[in-house]
Coordinates of C-alpha atoms and ligand atoms in Angstrom, one line a residue:
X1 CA -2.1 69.4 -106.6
X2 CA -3.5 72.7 -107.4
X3 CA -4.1 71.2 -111.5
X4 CA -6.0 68.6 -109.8
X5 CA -8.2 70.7 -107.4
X6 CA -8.8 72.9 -111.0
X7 CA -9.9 69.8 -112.7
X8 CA -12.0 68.5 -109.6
X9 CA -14.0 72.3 -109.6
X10 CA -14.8 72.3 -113.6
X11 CA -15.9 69.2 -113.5
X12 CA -18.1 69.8 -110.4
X13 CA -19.2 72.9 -112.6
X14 CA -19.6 70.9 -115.6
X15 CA -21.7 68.0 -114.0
X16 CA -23.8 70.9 -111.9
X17 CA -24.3 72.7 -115.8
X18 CA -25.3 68.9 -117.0
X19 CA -28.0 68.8 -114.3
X20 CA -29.2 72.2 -114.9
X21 CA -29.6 72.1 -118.8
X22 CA -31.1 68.2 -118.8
X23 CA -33.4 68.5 -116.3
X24 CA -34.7 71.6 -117.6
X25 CA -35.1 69.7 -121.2
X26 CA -37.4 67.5 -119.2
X27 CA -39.7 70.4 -119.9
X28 CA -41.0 71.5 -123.2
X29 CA -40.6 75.0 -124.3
X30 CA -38.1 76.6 -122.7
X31 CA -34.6 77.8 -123.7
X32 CA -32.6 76.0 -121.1
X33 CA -29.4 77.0 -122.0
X34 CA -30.8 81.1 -122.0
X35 CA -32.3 79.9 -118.6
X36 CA -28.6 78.6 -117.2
X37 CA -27.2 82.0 -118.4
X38 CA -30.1 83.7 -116.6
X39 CA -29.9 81.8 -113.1
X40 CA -25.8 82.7 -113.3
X41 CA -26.6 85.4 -113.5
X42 CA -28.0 85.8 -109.9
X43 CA -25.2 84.4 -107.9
X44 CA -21.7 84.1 -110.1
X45 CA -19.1 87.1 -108.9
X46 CA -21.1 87.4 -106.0
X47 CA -19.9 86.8 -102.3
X48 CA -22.2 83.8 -101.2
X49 CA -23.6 85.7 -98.7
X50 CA -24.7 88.8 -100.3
X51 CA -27.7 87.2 -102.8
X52 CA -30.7 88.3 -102.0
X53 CA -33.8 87.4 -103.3
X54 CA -34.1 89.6 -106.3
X55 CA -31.3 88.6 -107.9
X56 CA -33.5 85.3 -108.7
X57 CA -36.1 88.2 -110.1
X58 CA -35.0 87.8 -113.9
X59 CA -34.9 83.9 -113.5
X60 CA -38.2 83.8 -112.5
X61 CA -39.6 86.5 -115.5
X62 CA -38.1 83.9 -117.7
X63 CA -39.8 81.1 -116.5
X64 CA -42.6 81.9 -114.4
X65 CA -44.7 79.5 -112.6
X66 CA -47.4 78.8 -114.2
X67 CA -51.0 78.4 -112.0
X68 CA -52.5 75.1 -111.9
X69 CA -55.8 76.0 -109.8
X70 CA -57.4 73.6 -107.4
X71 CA -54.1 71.1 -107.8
X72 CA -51.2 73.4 -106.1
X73 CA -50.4 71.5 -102.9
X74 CA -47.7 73.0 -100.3
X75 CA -46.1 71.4 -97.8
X76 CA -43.9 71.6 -94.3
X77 CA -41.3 69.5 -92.9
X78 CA -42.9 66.5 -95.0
X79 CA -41.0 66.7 -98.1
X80 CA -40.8 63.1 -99.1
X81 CA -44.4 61.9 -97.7
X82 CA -46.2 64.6 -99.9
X83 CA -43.8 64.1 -103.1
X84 CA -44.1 60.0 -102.5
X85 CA -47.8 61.4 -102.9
X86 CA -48.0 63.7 -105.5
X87 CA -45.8 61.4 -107.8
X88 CA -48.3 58.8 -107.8
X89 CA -51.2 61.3 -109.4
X90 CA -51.8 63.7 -111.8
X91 CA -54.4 65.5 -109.5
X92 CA -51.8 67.6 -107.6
X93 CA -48.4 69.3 -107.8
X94 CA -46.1 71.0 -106.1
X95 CA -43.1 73.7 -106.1
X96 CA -40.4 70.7 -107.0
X97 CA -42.9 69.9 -109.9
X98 CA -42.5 73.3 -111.3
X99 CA -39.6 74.1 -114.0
X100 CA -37.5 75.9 -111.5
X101 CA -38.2 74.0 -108.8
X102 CA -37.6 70.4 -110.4
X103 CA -34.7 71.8 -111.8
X104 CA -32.8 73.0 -108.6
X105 CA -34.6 70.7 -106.5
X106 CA -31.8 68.6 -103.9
X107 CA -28.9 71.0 -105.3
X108 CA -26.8 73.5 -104.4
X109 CA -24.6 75.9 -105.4
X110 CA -22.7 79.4 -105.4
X111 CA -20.2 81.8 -106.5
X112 CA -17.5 84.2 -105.6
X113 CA -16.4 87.3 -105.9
X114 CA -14.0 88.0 -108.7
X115 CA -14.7 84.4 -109.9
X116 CA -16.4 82.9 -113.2
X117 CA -17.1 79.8 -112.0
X118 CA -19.8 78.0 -110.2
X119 CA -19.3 76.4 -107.0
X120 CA -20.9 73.2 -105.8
X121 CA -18.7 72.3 -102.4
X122 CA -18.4 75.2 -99.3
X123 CA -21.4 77.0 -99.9
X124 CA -22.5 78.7 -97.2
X125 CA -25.5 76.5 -95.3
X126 CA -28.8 77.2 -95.1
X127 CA -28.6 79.0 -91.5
X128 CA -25.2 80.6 -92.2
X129 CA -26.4 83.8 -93.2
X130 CA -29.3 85.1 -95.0
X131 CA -28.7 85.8 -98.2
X132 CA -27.3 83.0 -99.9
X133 CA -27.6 81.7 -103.2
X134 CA -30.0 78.7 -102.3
X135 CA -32.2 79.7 -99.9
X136 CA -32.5 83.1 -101.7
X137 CA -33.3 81.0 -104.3
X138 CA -35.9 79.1 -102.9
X139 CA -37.9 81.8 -101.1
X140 CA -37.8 83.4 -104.4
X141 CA -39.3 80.6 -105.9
X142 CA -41.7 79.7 -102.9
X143 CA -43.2 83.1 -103.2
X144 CA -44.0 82.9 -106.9
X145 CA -45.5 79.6 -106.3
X146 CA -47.9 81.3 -103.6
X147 CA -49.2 84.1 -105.9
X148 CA -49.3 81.8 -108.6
X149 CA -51.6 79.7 -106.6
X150 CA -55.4 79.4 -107.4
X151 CA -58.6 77.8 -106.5
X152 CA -58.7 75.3 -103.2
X153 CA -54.9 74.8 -102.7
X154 CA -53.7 72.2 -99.9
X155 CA -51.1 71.8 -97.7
X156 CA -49.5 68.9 -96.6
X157 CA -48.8 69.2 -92.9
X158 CA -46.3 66.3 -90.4
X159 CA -48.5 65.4 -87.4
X160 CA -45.9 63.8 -85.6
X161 CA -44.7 67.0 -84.9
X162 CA -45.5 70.0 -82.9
X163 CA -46.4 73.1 -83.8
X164 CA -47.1 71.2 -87.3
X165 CA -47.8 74.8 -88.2
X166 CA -43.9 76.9 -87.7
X167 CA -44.2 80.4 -87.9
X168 CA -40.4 80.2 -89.0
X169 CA -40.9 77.9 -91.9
X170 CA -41.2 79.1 -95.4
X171 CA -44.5 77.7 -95.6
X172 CA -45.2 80.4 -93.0
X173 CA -43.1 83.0 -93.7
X174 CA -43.4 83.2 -97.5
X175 CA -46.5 81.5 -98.6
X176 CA -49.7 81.6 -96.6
X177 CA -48.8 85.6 -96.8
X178 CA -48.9 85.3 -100.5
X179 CA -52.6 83.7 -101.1
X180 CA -54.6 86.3 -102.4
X181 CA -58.5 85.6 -101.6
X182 CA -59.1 87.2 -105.2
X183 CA -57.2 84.2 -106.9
X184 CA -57.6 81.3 -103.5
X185 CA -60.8 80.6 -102.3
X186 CA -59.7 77.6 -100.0
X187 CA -57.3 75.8 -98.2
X188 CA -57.3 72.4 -96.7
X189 CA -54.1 71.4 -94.6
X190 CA -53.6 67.4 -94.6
X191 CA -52.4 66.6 -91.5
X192 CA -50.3 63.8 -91.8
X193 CA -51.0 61.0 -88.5
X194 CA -48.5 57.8 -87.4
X195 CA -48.8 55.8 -84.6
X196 CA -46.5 58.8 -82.9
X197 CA -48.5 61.9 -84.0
X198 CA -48.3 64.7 -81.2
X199 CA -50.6 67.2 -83.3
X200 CA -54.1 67.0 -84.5
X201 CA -55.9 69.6 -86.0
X202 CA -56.9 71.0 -82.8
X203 CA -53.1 72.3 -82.2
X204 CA -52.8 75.6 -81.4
X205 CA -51.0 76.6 -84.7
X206 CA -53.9 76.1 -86.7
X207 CA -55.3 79.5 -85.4
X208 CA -52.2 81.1 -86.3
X209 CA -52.5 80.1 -89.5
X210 CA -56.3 80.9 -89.9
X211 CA -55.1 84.6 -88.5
X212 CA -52.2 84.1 -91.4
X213 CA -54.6 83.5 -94.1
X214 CA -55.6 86.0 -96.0
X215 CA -59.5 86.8 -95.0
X216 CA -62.1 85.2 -97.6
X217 CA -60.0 81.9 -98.0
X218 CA -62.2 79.4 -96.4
X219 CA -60.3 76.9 -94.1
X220 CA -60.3 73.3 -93.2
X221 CA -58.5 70.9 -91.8
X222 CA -58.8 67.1 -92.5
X223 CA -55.9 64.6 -90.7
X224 CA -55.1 61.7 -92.5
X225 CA -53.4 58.4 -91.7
X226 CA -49.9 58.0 -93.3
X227 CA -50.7 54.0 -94.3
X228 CA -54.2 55.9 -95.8
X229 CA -52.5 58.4 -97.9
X230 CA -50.0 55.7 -99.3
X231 CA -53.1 53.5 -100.9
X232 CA -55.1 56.3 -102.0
X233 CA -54.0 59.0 -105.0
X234 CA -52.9 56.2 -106.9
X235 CA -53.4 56.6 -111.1
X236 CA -55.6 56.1 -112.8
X237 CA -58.0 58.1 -110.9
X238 CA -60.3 60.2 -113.4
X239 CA -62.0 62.4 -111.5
X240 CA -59.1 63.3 -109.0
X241 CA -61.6 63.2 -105.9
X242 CA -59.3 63.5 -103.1
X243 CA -58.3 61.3 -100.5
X244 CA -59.6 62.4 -97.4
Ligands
JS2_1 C1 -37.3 72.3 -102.3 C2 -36.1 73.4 -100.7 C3 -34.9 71.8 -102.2 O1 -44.4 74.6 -99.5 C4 -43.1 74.2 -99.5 C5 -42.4 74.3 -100.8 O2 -43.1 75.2 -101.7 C6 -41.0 74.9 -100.4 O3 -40.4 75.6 -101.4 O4 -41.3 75.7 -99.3 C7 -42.2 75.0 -98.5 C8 -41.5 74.1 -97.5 O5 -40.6 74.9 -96.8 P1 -40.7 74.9 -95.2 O6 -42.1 75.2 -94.8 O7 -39.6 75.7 -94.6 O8 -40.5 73.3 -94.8 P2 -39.2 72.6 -94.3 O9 -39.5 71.1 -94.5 O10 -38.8 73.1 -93.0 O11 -38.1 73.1 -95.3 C9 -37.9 72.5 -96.5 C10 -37.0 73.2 -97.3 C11 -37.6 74.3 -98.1 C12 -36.7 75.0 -99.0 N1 -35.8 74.1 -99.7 N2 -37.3 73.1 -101.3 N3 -36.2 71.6 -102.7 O12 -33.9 71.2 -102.6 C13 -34.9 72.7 -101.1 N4 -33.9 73.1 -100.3 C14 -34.5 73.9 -99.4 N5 -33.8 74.5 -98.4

């Protein structure tokens, strides 16, 4: 049994490598099999509770996220409306569309202590404690995206629920902190609308996040209908006007 359960884990590790190395050779120009050393790097040996977010400091000097001003859009509990969106047109991107964040995106993953090997079953959850090896990750990555961010960014917001603005969320916590009015000069939220919206863009959040925002970064907020946004942003569209 225990053979087996080895063969099971390096093939786990194996497949998890695979990802890692061909997604990254989606992208042209980086040394993806430096870059796998260098995101080890941050989590293998380590108990999977004690990675903090600077261990992801070398992976991100490798490959940093490069500004794409007036097309960086963000998003917050709508992960698969805004990336239905944003795979449809060339007129904005997000985190997930970065080299990092494409390349992690959906995974996850950790070590141990006093162990080579990469783990890709039992890692500690999201909510189990702090600092572990993905969501170390990830507010890592979020806040490089944020200072990386320039011209009119967007943020795609869920109006069917309430606050569509969470203090909690990494949208909240890690990005709106990190626009810098020297680099952002606006930011329009996209409130996302169904037939069983609770929010509009009167909600109560939105002054939060106007008090959030860093001063000199003009707001607005524009909500949009769900069976709207799914005709619209569609290629070819040449001059990238948005939607709403
Ligand atoms: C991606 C993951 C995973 O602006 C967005 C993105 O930049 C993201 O990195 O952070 C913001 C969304 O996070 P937020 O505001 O907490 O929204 P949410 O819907 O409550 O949480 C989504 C999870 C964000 C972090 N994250 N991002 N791809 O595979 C992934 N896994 C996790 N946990």
């Amino acid at each position: 049994i225990v053979v087996v359960l080895m063969v099971v884990l390096i093939n786990q590790q194996n497949d998890f490598r695979h990802t890692f190395i061909s997604r990254c050779e989606g992208f042209e120009g980086y040394d993806c099999k430096k870059l796998w050393k260098v995101f080890q790097q941050a989590y293998v040996g380590k108990s999977a509770c004690k990675v903090p977010v600077e261990a992801y400091d070398p992976l991100l000097a490798e490959a940093p996220i490069q500004p794409a001003c007036n097309r960086m859009m963000f998003w917050s509990r709508s992960k698969q409306v805004v990336h239905d969106f944003t795979e449809k047109t060339d007129c904005f991107i997000t985190l997930e569309d970065t080299l990092l964040g494409s390349v992690l995106d959906g995974l996850s993953w950790c070590g141990k202590e006093n162990s080579k090997e990469t783990f890709t079953n039992n890692c500690p959850g999201w909510d189990e404690c702090e600092n572990n090896p993905v969501r170390s990750f990830w507010k890592k990555a979020s806040a490089e995206y944020a200072h990386a961010a320039c011209g009119g960014v967007t943020a795609m917001l869920n109006g069917s629920i309430s606050p569509p603005y969470n203090s909690s969320s990494i949208f909240a916590s890690v990005e709106v902190p990190r626009l810098n009015s020297t680099r952002v000069n606006s930011l329009t939220v996209v409130l996302v609308t169904q037939e069983n919206s609770v929010s509009n863009c009167t909600n109560g959040s939105f002054e939060v996040l106007q008090k959030d925002l860093d001063e000199g970064i003009k707001y607005k907020c524009k909500e949009v209908a769900l069976s709207w946004l799914q005709k619209c942003g569609s290629k070819p569209n040449p001059t990238c006007g948005p939607c709403w």
